[in-house]
mmCIF file of C-alpha atoms and ligand atoms in Angstrom:
data_model
loop_
_atom_site.group_PDB
_atom_site.id
_atom_site.type_symbol
_atom_site.label_atom_id
_atom_site.label_comp_id
_atom_site.label_asym_id
_atom_site.label_seq_id
_atom_site.Cartn_x
_atom_site.Cartn_y
_atom_site.Cartn_z
ATOM 1 C CA MET A 1 -141.471 50.870 73.070
ATOM 2 C CA SER A 2 -144.036 52.934 71.943
ATOM 3 C CA GLU A 3 -146.871 51.336 70.162
ATOM 4 C CA ILE A 4 -146.029 52.900 66.629
ATOM 5 C CA LEU A 5 -142.829 51.261 67.268
ATOM 6 C CA SER A 6 -143.744 47.970 68.114
ATOM 7 C CA ASN A 7 -146.200 48.295 65.048
ATOM 8 C CA LEU A 8 -143.697 48.816 62.803
ATOM 9 C CA ALA A 9 -141.238 46.121 63.882
ATOM 10 C CA GLN A 10 -143.944 43.421 63.753
ATOM 11 C CA ASP A 11 -144.664 44.889 60.555
ATOM 12 C CA CYS A 12 -141.093 44.876 59.064
ATOM 13 C CA HIS A 13 -141.176 41.372 60.077
ATOM 14 C CA ARG A 14 -143.941 40.004 58.724
ATOM 15 C CA ILE A 15 -142.921 41.341 55.235
ATOM 16 C CA LEU A 16 -139.479 40.770 55.597
ATOM 17 C CA SER A 17 -140.354 37.013 56.362
ATOM 18 C CA GLU A 18 -143.033 36.805 53.629
ATOM 19 C CA THR A 19 -140.665 38.866 50.690
ATOM 20 C CA PRO A 20 -137.019 38.570 52.147
ATOM 21 C CA GLY A 21 -135.689 39.987 48.744
ATOM 22 C CA PRO A 22 -135.642 43.742 47.283
ATOM 23 C CA ASP A 23 -139.767 43.508 47.154
ATOM 24 C CA GLY A 24 -140.522 43.335 50.511
ATOM 25 C CA ARG A 25 -137.794 46.464 51.533
ATOM 26 C CA GLU A 26 -140.160 48.435 48.946
ATOM 27 C CA LYS A 27 -143.025 47.399 50.894
ATOM 28 C CA ILE A 28 -141.234 48.788 54.204
ATOM 29 C CA ALA A 29 -139.609 51.931 52.073
ATOM 30 C CA GLU A 30 -143.888 52.465 51.410
ATOM 31 C CA LEU A 31 -144.987 51.706 55.023
ATOM 32 C CA LEU A 32 -142.139 54.411 56.265
ATOM 33 C CA GLN A 33 -143.260 56.977 53.964
ATOM 34 C CA ASN A 34 -146.823 56.503 55.066
ATOM 35 C CA LEU A 35 -146.211 56.620 58.738
ATOM 36 C CA LEU A 36 -143.304 59.537 58.557
ATOM 37 C CA SER A 37 -145.780 62.179 56.549
ATOM 38 C CA ASP A 38 -147.860 62.223 60.055
ATOM 39 C CA PRO A 39 -145.644 64.647 62.322
ATOM 40 C CA ALA A 40 -147.201 62.500 65.530
ATOM 41 C CA ASN A 41 -145.230 59.684 64.440
ATOM 42 C CA VAL A 42 -141.866 61.505 63.885
ATOM 43 C CA GLU A 43 -142.159 63.003 67.137
ATOM 44 C CA THR A 44 -142.419 59.535 68.080
ATOM 45 C CA LEU A 45 -140.198 57.644 66.060
ATOM 46 C CA VAL A 46 -137.440 60.683 66.295
ATOM 47 C CA PRO A 47 -138.157 62.850 69.279
ATOM 48 C CA LEU A 48 -135.356 65.722 69.348
ATOM 49 C CA THR A 49 -133.664 64.105 71.937
ATOM 50 C CA THR A 50 -132.768 60.988 69.524
ATOM 51 C CA GLY A 51 -128.788 61.055 69.521
ATOM 52 C CA GLU A 52 -126.553 60.375 66.383
ATOM 53 C CA ARG A 53 -127.342 56.901 66.309
ATOM 54 C CA ASP A 54 -130.171 55.302 68.442
ATOM 55 C CA LEU A 55 -130.767 51.567 67.977
ATOM 56 C CA LEU A 56 -134.784 51.900 68.564
ATOM 57 C CA TYR A 57 -135.001 47.766 67.479
ATOM 58 C CA GLN A 58 -133.361 44.690 66.604
ATOM 59 C CA ASP A 59 -135.324 41.863 65.581
ATOM 60 C CA ALA A 60 -133.604 38.364 67.503
ATOM 61 C CA GLU A 61 -134.867 36.338 64.701
ATOM 62 C CA LEU A 62 -134.140 38.350 61.188
ATOM 63 C CA GLY A 63 -131.672 40.496 62.700
ATOM 64 C CA PHE A 64 -132.669 43.349 60.891
ATOM 65 C CA CYS A 65 -132.313 46.655 62.886
ATOM 66 C CA ILE A 66 -134.709 49.515 63.503
ATOM 67 C CA LEU A 67 -132.792 53.024 64.173
ATOM 68 C CA ALA A 68 -133.310 56.715 64.713
ATOM 69 C CA HIS A 69 -130.723 59.372 63.553
ATOM 70 C CA ASN A 70 -130.781 63.063 64.732
ATOM 71 C CA TYR A 71 -127.821 65.468 63.406
ATOM 72 C CA ASP A 72 -128.559 68.960 64.974
ATOM 73 C CA SER A 73 -125.509 70.320 62.334
ATOM 74 C CA PRO A 74 -124.472 69.306 58.806
ATOM 75 C CA LYS A 75 -123.830 65.995 58.456
ATOM 76 C CA THR A 76 -121.825 64.274 55.875
ATOM 77 C CA SER A 77 -120.459 60.632 54.431
ATOM 78 C CA PRO A 78 -118.463 59.607 52.209
ATOM 79 C CA PRO A 79 -119.477 57.092 49.324
ATOM 80 C CA HIS A 80 -120.311 53.535 50.966
ATOM 81 C CA ASP A 81 -122.130 50.481 50.495
ATOM 82 C CA HIS A 82 -123.727 48.464 53.201
ATOM 83 C CA GLY A 83 -121.057 45.753 52.912
ATOM 84 C CA PRO A 84 -123.288 42.498 53.037
ATOM 85 C CA SER A 85 -126.548 44.248 53.997
ATOM 86 C CA TRP A 86 -129.520 46.656 52.848
ATOM 87 C CA ALA A 87 -130.559 49.727 54.400
ATOM 88 C CA ILE A 88 -133.756 52.073 53.940
ATOM 89 C CA TYR A 89 -133.173 55.742 54.785
ATOM 90 C CA ALA A 90 -136.333 57.483 55.181
ATOM 91 C CA GLN A 91 -136.370 61.273 56.169
ATOM 92 C CA ALA A 92 -138.311 62.774 58.757
ATOM 93 C CA ARG A 93 -137.122 66.566 59.239
ATOM 94 C CA GLY A 94 -134.805 68.362 57.000
ATOM 95 C CA GLU A 95 -133.411 67.428 54.038
ATOM 96 C CA THR A 96 -130.819 64.980 52.349
ATOM 97 C CA GLU A 97 -128.673 65.469 49.021
ATOM 98 C CA MET A 98 -128.211 61.888 47.883
ATOM 99 C CA ARG A 99 -126.011 60.994 45.409
ATOM 100 C CA ASP A 100 -125.623 57.525 43.896
ATOM 101 C CA TYR A 101 -122.547 55.580 42.601
ATOM 102 C CA ASP A 102 -121.362 53.257 39.767
ATOM 103 C CA LYS A 103 -118.334 51.399 40.990
ATOM 104 C CA ILE A 104 -115.523 52.119 38.782
ATOM 105 C CA GLU A 105 -112.761 49.760 40.705
ATOM 106 C CA ASP A 106 -113.208 47.118 43.508
ATOM 107 C CA ALA A 107 -112.530 48.045 46.819
ATOM 108 C CA SER A 108 -109.773 46.113 49.201
ATOM 109 C CA ALA A 109 -109.051 45.532 52.798
ATOM 110 C CA GLU A 110 -106.141 47.523 51.474
ATOM 111 C CA LYS A 111 -107.233 49.716 48.993
ATOM 112 C CA ALA A 112 -109.912 52.205 48.858
ATOM 113 C CA GLY A 113 -112.276 51.417 45.547
ATOM 114 C CA LYS A 114 -113.285 54.124 42.870
ATOM 115 C CA VAL A 115 -116.472 55.178 42.190
ATOM 116 C CA GLN A 116 -118.344 57.381 39.939
ATOM 117 C CA VAL A 117 -121.715 59.809 40.583
ATOM 118 C CA SER A 118 -124.426 58.250 38.291
ATOM 119 C CA ARG A 119 -127.274 59.980 39.978
ATOM 120 C CA THR A 120 -128.257 63.263 42.402
ATOM 121 C CA TYR A 121 -131.554 63.212 44.175
ATOM 122 C CA ARG A 122 -132.970 64.988 47.440
ATOM 123 C CA LEU A 123 -134.401 63.171 50.175
ATOM 124 C CA ASN A 124 -136.962 65.183 51.814
ATOM 125 C CA PRO A 125 -139.456 64.797 54.829
ATOM 126 C CA GLY A 126 -141.638 61.800 54.105
ATOM 127 C CA VAL A 127 -139.068 60.282 51.282
ATOM 128 C CA ALA A 128 -137.783 56.605 51.725
ATOM 129 C CA HIS A 129 -135.734 55.395 49.570
ATOM 130 C CA VAL A 130 -133.996 51.514 49.613
ATOM 131 C CA TYR A 131 -130.392 50.767 48.982
ATOM 132 C CA ASN A 132 -129.712 46.950 48.004
ATOM 133 C CA GLU A 133 -126.760 45.036 48.867
ATOM 134 C CA GLY A 134 -123.738 47.167 47.262
ATOM 135 C CA ASP A 135 -125.633 49.775 46.120
ATOM 136 C CA LEU A 136 -123.175 52.736 47.058
ATOM 137 C CA HIS A 137 -124.485 55.854 48.084
ATOM 138 C CA SER A 138 -123.206 59.137 49.971
ATOM 139 C CA PRO A 139 -125.412 61.670 52.071
ATOM 140 C CA THR A 140 -124.727 65.377 52.307
ATOM 141 C CA ARG A 141 -126.760 66.943 54.897
ATOM 142 C CA GLU A 142 -126.171 71.158 55.021
ATOM 143 C CA GLY A 143 -128.422 72.007 57.882
ATOM 144 C CA PRO A 144 -130.133 69.961 60.712
ATOM 145 C CA THR A 145 -131.887 66.655 59.814
ATOM 146 C CA SER A 146 -133.546 63.263 61.632
ATOM 147 C CA LEU A 147 -134.135 60.281 59.704
ATOM 148 C CA VAL A 148 -135.346 56.625 60.441
ATOM 149 C CA ARG A 149 -132.999 53.779 58.804
ATOM 150 C CA ILE A 150 -133.975 50.384 58.835
ATOM 151 C CA GLU A 151 -130.509 47.949 58.276
ATOM 152 C CA GLY A 152 -130.722 44.316 57.341
ATOM 153 C CA THR A 153 -127.854 43.726 59.943
ATOM 154 C CA ASP A 154 -126.424 45.894 62.854
ATOM 155 C CA MET A 155 -123.916 47.770 60.540
ATOM 156 C CA SER A 156 -121.760 49.154 63.772
ATOM 157 C CA LYS A 157 -120.542 45.111 63.729
ATOM 158 C CA VAL A 158 -119.304 45.097 60.105
ATOM 159 C CA LYS A 159 -116.188 45.977 58.515
ATOM 160 C CA ARG A 160 -116.528 48.203 55.601
ATOM 161 C CA PHE A 161 -114.058 48.997 52.658
ATOM 162 C CA ARG A 162 -113.547 52.828 51.468
ATOM 163 C CA TYR A 163 -114.549 54.216 48.052
ATOM 164 C CA GLU A 164 -113.316 57.693 46.840
ATOM 165 C CA LEU A 165 -114.040 59.544 43.622
ATOM 166 C CA ALA A 166 -112.461 58.025 40.652
HETATM 167 FE FE1 FE2 B 1 -125.744 53.916 53.741
#
């Protein structure tokens, strides 16, 4: 593990232990913004050899995960939340157009929920954004992009509901 990753993991662990709610996540987003504003750190944390979802670190005690993502072509996701978790998206290369949504109708295992767009904004390199539990969003990436994400728990093991535009 690189020193940068190991320091980031330790800092996240300390911040989330001291300040487990949304305020702690904002502190981590600030930390990521500072880190990723230095291209050397981008190279270390998200080298271009990174896959579409590489798990860099999972905290044994708190469960949060540090992930690196590298997309070499456009990549769009439908509206989604992060189930019982939160997530921080930190742009490292390229540009993401992010949409936030208001929920119009709840989702269930049988039926997609309904949403409407509340806000559209861009994540440029060095910008990090916190999505708390239940926040709905969708990223659109029209070219190659790289990002670092921190999730409250390993979302690859969580079943999520679908949402569609109302
Ligand atoms: Fe997301």
